[in-house]
JSON list of N, CA and C in Angstrom, two decimals:
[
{"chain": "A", "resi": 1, "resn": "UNK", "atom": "N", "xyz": [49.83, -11.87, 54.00]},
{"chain": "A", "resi": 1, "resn": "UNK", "atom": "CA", "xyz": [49.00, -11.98, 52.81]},
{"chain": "A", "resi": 1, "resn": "UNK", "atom": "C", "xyz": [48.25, -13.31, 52.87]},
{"chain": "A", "resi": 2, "resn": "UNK", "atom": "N", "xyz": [47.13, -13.34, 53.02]},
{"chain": "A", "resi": 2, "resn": "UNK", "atom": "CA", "xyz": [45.87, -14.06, 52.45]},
{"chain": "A", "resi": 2, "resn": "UNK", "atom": "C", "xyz": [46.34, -15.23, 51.31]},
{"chain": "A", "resi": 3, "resn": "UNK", "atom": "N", "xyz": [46.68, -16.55, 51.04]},
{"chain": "A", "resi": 3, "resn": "UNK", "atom": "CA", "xyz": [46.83, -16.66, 49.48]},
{"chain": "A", "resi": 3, "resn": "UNK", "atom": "C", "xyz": [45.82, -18.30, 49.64]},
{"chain": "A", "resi": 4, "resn": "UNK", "atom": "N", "xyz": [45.19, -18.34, 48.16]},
{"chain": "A", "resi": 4, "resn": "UNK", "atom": "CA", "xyz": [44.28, -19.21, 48.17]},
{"chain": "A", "resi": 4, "resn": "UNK", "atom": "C", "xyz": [45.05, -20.12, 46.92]},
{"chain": "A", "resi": 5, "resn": "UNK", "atom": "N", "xyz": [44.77, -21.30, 47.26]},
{"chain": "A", "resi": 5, "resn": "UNK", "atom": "CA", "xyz": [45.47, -22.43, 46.91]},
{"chain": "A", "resi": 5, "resn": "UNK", "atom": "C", "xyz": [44.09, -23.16, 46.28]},
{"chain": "A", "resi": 6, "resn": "UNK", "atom": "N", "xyz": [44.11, -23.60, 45.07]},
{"chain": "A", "resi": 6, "resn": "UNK", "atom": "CA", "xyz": [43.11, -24.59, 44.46]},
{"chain": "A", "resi": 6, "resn": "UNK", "atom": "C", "xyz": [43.61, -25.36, 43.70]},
{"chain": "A", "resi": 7, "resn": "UNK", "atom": "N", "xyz": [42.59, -26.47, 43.53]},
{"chain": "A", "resi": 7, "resn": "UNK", "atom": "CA", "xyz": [43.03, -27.39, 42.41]},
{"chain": "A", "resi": 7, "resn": "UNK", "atom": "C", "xyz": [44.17, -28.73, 42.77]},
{"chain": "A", "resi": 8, "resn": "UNK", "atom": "N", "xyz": [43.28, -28.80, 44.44]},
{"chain": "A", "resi": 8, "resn": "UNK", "atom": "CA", "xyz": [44.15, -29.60, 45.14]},
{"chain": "A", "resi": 8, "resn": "UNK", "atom": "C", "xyz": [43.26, -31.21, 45.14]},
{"chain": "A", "resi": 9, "resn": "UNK", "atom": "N", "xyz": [44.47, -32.21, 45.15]},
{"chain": "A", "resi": 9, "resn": "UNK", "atom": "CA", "xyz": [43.61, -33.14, 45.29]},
{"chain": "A", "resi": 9, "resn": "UNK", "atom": "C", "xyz": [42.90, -33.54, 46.53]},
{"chain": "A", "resi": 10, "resn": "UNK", "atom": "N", "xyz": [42.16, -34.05, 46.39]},
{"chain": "A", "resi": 10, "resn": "UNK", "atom": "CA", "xyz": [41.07, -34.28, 48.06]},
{"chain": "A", "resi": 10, "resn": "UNK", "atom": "C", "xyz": [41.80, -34.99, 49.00]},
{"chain": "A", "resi": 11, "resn": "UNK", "atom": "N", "xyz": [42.72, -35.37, 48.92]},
{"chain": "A", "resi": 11, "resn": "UNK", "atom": "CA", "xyz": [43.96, -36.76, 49.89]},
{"chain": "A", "resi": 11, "resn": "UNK", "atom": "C", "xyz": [44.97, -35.19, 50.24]},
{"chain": "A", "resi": 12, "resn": "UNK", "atom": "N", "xyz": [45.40, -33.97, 49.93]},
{"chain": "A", "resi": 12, "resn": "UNK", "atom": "CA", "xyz": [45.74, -33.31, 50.54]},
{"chain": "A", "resi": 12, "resn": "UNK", "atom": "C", "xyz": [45.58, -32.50, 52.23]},
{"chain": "A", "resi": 13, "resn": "UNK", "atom": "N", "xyz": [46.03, -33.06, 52.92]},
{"chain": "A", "resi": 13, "resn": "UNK", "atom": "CA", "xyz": [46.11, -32.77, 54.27]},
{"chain": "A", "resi": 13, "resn": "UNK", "atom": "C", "xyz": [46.49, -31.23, 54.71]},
{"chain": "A", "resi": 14, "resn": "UNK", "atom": "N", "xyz": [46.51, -30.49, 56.27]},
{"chain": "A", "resi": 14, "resn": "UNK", "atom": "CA", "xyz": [46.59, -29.16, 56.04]},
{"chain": "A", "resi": 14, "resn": "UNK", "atom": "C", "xyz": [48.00, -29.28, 56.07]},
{"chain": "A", "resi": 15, "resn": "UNK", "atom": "N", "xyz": [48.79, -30.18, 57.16]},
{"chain": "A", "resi": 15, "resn": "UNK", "atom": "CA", "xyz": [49.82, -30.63, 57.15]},
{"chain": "A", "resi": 15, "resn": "UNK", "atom": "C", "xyz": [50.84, -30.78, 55.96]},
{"chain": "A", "resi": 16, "resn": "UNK", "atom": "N", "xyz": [50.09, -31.36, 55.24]},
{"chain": "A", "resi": 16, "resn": "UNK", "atom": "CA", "xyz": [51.30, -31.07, 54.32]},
{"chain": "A", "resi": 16, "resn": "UNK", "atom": "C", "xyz": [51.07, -29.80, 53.36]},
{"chain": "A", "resi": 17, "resn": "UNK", "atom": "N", "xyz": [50.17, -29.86, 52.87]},
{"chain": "A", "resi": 17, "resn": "UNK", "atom": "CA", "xyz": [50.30, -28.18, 52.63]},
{"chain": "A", "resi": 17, "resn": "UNK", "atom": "C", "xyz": [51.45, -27.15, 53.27]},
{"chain": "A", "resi": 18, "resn": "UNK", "atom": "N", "xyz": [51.38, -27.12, 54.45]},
{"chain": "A", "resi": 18, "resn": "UNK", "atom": "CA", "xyz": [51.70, -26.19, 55.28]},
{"chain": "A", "resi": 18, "resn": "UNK", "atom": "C", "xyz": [53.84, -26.57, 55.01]},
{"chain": "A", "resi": 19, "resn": "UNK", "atom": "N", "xyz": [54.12, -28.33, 54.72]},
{"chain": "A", "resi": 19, "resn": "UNK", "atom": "CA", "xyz": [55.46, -28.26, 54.73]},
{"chain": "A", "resi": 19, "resn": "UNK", "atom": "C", "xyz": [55.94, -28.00, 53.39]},
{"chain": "A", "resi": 20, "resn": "UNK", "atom": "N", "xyz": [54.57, -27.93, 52.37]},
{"chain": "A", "resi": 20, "resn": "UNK", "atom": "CA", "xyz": [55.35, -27.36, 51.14]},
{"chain": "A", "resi": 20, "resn": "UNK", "atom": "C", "xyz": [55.30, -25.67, 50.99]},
{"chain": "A", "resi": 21, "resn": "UNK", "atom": "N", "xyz": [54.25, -25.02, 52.09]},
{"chain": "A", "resi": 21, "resn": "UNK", "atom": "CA", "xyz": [54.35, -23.96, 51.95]},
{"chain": "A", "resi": 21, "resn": "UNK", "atom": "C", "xyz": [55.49, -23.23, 52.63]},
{"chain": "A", "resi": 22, "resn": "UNK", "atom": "N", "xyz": [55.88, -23.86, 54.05]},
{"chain": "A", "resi": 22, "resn": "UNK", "atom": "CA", "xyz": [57.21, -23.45, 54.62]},
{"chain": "A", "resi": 22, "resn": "UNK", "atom": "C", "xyz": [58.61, -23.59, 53.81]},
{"chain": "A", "resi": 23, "resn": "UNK", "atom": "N", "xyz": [58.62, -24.10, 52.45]},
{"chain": "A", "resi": 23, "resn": "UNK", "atom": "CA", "xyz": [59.76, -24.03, 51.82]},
{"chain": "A", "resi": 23, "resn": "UNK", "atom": "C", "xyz": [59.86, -22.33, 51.05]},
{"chain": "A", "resi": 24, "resn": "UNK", "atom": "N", "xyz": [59.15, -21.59, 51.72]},
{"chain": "A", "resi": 24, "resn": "UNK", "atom": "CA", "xyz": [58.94, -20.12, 50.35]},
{"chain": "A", "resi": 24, "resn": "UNK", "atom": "C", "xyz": [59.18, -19.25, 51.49]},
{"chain": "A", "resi": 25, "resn": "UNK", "atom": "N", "xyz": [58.92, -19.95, 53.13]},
{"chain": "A", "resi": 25, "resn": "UNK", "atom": "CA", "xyz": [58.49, -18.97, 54.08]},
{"chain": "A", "resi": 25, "resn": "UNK", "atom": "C", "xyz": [57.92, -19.04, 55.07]},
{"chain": "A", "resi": 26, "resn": "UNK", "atom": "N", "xyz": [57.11, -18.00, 56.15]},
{"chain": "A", "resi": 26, "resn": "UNK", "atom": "CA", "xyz": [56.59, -18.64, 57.30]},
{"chain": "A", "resi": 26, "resn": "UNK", "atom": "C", "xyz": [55.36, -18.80, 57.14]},
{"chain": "A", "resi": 27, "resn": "UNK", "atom": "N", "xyz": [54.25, -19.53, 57.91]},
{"chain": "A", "resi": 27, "resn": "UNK", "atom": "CA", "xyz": [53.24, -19.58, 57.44]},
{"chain": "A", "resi": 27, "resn": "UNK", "atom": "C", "xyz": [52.65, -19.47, 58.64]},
{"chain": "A", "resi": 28, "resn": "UNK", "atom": "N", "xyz": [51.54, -19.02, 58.58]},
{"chain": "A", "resi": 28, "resn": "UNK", "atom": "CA", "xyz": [51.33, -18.07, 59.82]},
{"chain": "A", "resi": 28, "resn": "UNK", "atom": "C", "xyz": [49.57, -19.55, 60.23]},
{"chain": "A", "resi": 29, "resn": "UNK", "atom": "N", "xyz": [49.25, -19.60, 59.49]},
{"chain": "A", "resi": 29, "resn": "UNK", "atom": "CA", "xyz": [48.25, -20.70, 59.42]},
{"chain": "A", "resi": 29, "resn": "UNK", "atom": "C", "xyz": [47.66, -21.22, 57.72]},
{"chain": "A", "resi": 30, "resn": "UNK", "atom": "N", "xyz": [46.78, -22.47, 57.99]},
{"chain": "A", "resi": 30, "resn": "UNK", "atom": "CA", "xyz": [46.69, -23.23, 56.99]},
{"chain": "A", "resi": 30, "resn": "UNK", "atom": "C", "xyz": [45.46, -23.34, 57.09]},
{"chain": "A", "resi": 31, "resn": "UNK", "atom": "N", "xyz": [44.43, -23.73, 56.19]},
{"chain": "A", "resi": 31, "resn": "UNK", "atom": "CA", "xyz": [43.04, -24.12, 56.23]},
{"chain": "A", "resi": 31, "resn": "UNK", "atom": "C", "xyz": [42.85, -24.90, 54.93]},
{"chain": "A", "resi": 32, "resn": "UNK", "atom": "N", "xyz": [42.47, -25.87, 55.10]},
{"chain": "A", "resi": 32, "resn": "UNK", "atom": "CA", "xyz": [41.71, -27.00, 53.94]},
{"chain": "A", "resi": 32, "resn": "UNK", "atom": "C", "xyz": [40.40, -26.66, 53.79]},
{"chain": "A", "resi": 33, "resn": "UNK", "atom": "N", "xyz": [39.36, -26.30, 53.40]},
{"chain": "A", "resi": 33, "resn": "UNK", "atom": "CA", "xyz": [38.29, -26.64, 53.22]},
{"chain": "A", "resi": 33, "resn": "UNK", "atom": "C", "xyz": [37.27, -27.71, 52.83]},
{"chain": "A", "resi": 34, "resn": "UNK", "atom": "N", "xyz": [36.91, -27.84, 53.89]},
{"chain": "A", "resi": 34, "resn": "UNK", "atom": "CA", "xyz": [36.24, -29.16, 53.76]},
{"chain": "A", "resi": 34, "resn": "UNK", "atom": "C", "xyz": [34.30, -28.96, 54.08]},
{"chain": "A", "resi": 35, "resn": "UNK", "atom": "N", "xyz": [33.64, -29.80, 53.01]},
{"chain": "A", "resi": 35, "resn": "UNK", "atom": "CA", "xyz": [32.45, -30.26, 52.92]},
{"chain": "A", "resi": 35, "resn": "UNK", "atom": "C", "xyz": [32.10, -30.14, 54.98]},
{"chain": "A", "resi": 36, "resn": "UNK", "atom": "N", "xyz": [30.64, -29.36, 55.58]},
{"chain": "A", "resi": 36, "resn": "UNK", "atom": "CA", "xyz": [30.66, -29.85, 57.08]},
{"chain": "A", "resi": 36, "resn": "UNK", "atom": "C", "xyz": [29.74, -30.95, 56.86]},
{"chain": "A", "resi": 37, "resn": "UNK", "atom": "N", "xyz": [29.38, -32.10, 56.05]},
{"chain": "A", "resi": 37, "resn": "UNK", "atom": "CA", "xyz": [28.25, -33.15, 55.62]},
{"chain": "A", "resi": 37, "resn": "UNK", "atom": "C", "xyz": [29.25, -34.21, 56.27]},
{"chain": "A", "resi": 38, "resn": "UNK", "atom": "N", "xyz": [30.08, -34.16, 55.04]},
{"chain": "A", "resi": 38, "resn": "UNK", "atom": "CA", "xyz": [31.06, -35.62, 54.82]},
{"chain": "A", "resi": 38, "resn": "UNK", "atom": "C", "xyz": [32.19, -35.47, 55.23]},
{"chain": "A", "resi": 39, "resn": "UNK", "atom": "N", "xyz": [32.85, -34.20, 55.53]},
{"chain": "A", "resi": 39, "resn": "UNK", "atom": "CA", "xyz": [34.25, -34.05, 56.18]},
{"chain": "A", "resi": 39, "resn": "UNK", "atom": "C", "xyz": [35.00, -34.42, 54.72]},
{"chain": "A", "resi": 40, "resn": "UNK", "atom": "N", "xyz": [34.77, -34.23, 53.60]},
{"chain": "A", "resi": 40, "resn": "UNK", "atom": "CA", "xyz": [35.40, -34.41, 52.78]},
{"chain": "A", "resi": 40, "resn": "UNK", "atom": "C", "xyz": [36.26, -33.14, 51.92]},
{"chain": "A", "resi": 41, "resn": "UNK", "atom": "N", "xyz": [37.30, -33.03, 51.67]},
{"chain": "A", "resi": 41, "resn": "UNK", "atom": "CA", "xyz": [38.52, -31.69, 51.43]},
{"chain": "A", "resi": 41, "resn": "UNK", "atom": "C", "xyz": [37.38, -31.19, 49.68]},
{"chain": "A", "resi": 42, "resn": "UNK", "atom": "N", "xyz": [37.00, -30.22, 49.75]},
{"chain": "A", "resi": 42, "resn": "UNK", "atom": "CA", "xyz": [36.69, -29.17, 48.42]},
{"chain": "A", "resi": 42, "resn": "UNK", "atom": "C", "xyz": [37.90, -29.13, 47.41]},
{"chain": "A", "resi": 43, "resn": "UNK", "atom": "N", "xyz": [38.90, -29.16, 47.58]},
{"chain": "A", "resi": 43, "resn": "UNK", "atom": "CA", "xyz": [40.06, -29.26, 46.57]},
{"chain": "A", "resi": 43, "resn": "UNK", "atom": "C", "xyz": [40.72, -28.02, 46.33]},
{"chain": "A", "resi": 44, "resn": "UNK", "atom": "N", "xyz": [40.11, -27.36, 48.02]},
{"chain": "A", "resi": 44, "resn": "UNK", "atom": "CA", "xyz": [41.17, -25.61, 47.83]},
{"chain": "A", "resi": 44, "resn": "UNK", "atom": "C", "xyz": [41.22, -25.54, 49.59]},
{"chain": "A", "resi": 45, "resn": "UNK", "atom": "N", "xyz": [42.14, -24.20, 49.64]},
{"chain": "A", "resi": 45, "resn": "UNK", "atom": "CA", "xyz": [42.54, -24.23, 50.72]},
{"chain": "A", "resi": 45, "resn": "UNK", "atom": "C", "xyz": [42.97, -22.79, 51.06]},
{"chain": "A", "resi": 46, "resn": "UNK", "atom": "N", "xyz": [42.95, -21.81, 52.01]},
{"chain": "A", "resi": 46, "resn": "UNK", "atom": "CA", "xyz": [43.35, -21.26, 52.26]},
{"chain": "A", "resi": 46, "resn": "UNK", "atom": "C", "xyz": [45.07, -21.19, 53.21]},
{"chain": "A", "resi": 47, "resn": "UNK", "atom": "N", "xyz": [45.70, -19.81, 52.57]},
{"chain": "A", "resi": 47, "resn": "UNK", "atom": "CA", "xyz": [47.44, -20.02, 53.59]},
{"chain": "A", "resi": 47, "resn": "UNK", "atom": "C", "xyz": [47.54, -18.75, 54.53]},
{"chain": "A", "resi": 48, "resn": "UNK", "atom": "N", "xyz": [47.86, -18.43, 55.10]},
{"chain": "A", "resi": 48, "resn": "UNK", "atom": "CA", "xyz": [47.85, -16.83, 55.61]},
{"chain": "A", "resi": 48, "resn": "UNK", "atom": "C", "xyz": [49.92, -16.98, 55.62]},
{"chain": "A", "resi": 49, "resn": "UNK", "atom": "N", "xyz": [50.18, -16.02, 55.50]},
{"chain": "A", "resi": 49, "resn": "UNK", "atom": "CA", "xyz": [51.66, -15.90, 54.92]},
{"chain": "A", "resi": 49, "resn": "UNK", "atom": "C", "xyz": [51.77, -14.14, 55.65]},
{"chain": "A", "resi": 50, "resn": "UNK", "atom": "N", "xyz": [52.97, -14.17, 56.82]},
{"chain": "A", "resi": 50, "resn": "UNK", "atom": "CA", "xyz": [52.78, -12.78, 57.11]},
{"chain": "A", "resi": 50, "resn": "UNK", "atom": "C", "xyz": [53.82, -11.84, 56.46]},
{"chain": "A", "resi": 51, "resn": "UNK", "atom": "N", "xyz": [54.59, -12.33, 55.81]},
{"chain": "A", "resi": 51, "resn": "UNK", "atom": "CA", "xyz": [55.61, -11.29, 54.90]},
{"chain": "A", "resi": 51, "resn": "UNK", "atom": "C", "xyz": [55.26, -11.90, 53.48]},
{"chain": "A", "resi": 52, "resn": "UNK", "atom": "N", "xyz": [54.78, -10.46, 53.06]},
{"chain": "A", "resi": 52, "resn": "UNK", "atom": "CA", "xyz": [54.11, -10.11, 51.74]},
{"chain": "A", "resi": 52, "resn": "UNK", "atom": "C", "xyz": [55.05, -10.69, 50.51]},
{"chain": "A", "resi": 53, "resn": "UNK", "atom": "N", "xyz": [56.95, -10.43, 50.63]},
{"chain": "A", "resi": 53, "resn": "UNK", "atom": "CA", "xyz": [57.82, -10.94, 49.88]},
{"chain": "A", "resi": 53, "resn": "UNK", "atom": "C", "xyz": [57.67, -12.38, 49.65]},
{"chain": "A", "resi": 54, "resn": "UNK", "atom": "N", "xyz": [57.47, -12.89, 51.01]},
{"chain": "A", "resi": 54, "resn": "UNK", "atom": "CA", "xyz": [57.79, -14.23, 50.78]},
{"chain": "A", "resi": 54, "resn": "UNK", "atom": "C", "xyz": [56.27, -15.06, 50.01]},
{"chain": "A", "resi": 55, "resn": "UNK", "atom": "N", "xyz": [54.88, -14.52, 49.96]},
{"chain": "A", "resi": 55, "resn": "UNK", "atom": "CA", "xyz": [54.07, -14.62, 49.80]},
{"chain": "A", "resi": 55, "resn": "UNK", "atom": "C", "xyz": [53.79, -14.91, 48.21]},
{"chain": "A", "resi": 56, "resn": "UNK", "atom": "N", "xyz": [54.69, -13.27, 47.98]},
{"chain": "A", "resi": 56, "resn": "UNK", "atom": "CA", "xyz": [54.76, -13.36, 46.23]},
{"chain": "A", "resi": 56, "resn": "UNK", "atom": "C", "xyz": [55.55, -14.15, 45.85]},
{"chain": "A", "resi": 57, "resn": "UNK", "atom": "N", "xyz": [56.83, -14.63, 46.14]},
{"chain": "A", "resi": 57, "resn": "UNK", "atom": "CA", "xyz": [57.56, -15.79, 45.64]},
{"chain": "A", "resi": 57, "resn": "UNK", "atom": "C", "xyz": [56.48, -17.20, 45.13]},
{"chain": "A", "resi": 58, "resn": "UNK", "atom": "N", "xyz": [56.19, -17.58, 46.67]},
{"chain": "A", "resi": 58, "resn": "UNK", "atom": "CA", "xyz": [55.64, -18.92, 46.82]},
{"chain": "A", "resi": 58, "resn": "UNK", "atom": "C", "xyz": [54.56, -18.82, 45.84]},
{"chain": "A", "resi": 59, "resn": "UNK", "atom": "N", "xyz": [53.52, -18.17, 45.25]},
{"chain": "A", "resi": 59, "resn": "UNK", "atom": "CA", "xyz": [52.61, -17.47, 44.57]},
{"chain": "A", "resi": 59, "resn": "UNK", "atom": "C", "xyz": [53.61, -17.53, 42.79]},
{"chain": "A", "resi": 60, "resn": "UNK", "atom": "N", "xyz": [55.01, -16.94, 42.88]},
{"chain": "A", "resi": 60, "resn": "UNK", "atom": "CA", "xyz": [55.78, -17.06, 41.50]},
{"chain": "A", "resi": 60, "resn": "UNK", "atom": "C", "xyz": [55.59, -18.31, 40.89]},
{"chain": "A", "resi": 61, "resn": "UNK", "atom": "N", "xyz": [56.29, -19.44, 42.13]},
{"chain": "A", "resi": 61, "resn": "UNK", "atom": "CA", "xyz": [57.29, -20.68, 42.10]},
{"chain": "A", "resi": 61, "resn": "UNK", "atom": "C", "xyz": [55.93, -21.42, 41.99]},
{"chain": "A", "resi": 62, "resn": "UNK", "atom": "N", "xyz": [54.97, -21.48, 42.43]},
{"chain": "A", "resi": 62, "resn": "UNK", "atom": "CA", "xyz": [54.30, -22.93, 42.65]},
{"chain": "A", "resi": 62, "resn": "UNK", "atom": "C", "xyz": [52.81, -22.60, 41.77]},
{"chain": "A", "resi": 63, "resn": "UNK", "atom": "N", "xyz": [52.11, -21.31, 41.48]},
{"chain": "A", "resi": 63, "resn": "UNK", "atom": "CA", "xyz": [51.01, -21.35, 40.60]},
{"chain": "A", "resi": 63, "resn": "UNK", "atom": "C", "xyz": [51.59, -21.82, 39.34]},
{"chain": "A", "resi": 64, "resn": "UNK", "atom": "N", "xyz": [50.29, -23.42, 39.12]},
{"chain": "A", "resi": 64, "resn": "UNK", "atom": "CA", "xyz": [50.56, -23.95, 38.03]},
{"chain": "A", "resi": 64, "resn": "UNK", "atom": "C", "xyz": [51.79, -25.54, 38.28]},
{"chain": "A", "resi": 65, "resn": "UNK", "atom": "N", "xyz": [52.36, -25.48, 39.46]},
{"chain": "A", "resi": 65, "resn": "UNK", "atom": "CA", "xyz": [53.38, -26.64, 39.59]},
{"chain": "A", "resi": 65, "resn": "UNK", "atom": "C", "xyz": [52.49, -27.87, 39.98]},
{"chain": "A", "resi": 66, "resn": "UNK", "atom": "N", "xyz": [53.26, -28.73, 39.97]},
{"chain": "A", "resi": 66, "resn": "UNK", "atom": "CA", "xyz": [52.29, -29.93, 40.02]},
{"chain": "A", "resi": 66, "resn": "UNK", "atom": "C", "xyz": [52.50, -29.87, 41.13]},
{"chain": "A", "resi": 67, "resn": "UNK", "atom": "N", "xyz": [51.32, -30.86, 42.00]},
{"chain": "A", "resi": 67, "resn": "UNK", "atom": "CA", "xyz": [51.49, -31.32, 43.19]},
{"chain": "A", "resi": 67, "resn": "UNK", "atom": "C", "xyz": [50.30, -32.43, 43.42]},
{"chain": "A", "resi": 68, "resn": "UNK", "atom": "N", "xyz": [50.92, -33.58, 43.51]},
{"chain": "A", "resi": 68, "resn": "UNK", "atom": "CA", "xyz": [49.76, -34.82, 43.86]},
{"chain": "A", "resi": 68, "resn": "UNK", "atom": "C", "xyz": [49.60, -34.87, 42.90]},
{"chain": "A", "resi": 69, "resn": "UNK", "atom": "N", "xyz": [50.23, -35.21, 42.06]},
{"chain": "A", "resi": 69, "resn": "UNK", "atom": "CA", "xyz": [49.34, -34.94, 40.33]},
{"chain": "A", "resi": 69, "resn": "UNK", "atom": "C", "xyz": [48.29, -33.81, 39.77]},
{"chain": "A", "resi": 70, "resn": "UNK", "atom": "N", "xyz": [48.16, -33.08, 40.68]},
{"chain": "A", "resi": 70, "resn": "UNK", "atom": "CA", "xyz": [47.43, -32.18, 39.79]},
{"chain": "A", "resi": 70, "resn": "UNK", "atom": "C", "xyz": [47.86, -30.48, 40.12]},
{"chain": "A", "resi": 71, "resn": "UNK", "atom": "N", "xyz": [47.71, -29.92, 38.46]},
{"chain": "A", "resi": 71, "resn": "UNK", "atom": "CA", "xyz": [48.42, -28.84, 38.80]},
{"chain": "A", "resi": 71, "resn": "UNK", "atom": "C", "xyz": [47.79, -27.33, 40.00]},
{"chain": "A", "resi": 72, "resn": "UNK", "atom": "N", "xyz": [48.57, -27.01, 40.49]},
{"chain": "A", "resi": 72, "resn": "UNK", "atom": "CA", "xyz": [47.96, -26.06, 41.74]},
{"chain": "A", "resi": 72, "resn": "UNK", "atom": "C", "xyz": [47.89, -24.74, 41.03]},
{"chain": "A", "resi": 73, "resn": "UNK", "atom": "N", "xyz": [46.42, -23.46, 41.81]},
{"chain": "A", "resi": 73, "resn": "UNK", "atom": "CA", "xyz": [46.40, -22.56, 41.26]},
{"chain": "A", "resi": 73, "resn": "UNK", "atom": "C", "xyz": [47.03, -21.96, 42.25]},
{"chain": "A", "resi": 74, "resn": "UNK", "atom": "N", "xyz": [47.73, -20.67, 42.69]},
{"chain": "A", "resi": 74, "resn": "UNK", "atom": "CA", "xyz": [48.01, -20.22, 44.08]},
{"chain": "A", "resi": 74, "resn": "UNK", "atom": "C", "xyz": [48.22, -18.63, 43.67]},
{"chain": "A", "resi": 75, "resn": "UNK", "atom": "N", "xyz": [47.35, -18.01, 44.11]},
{"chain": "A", "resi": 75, "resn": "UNK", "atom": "CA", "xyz": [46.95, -16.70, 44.05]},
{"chain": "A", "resi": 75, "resn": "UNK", "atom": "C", "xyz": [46.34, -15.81, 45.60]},
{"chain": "A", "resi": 76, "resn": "UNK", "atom": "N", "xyz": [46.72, -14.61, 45.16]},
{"chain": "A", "resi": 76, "resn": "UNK", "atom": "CA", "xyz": [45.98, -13.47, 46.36]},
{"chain": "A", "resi": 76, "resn": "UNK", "atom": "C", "xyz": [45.07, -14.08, 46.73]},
{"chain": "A", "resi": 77, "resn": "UNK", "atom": "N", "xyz": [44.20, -13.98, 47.86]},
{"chain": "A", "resi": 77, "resn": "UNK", "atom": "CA", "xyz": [43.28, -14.27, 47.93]},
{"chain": "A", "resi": 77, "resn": "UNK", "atom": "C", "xyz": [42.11, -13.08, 47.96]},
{"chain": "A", "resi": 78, "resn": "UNK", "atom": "N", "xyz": [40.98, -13.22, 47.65]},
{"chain": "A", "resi": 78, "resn": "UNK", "atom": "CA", "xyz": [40.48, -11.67, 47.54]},
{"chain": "A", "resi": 78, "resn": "UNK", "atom": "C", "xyz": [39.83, -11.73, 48.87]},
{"chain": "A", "resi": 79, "resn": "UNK", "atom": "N", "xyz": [39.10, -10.57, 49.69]},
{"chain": "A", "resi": 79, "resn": "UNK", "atom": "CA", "xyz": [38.15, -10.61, 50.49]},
{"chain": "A", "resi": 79, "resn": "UNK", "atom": "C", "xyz": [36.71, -11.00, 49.89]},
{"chain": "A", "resi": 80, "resn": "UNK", "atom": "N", "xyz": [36.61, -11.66, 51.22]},
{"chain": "A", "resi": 80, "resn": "UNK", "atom": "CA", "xyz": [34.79, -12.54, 50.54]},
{"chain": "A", "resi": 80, "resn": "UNK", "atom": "C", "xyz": [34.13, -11.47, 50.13]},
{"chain": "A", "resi": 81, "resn": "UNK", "atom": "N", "xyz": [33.67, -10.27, 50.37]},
{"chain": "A", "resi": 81, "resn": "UNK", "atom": "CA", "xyz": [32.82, -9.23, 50.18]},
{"chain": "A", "resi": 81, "resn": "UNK", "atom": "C", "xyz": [33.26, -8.75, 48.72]},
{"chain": "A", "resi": 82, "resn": "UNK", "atom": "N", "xyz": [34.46, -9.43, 47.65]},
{"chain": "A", "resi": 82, "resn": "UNK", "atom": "CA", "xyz": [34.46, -8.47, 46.85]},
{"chain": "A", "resi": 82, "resn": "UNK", "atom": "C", "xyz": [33.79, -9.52, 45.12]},
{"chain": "A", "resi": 83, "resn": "UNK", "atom": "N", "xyz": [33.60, -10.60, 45.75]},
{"chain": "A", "resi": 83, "resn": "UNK", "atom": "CA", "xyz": [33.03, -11.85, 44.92]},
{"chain": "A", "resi": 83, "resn": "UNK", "atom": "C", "xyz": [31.97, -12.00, 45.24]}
]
């Protein structure tokens, strides 16, 4: 499962992302999004998560938890074609 992570602060790395996301599960890859101008982080991120269970947990436990001080959104992610 696809899950999109926002509402991150810009000092968030994919790295660590990735060791708070391995506490729910495996994580199959990580993506920050970043500005291609300034190399600077957008404040979301994509997770790819290959067991769907563990996907919805991490998605339960952490939409809305703080992190870095600010609170995280963490939801499905939709396909680009449907936005």
């Amino acid at each position: 499962m696809n899950l999109y992570i926002g509402n991150l602060s810009y000092n968030v790395k994919e790295s660590d992302l990735r060791h708070v996301m391995e506490e729910y599960g495996t994580v199959a890859s990580v993506k920050v999004i970043t500005d291609r101008e300034t190399r600077r982080s957008k404040g979301f991120a994509f997770i790819e998560m290959p067991d769907d269970a563990e996907a919805n947990n991490a998605i339960k436990q952490l939409n809305g938890a703080e992190y870095v001080g600010r609170s995280m959104v963490v939801k499905e992610a939709l396909p680009k074609n449907l936005y």
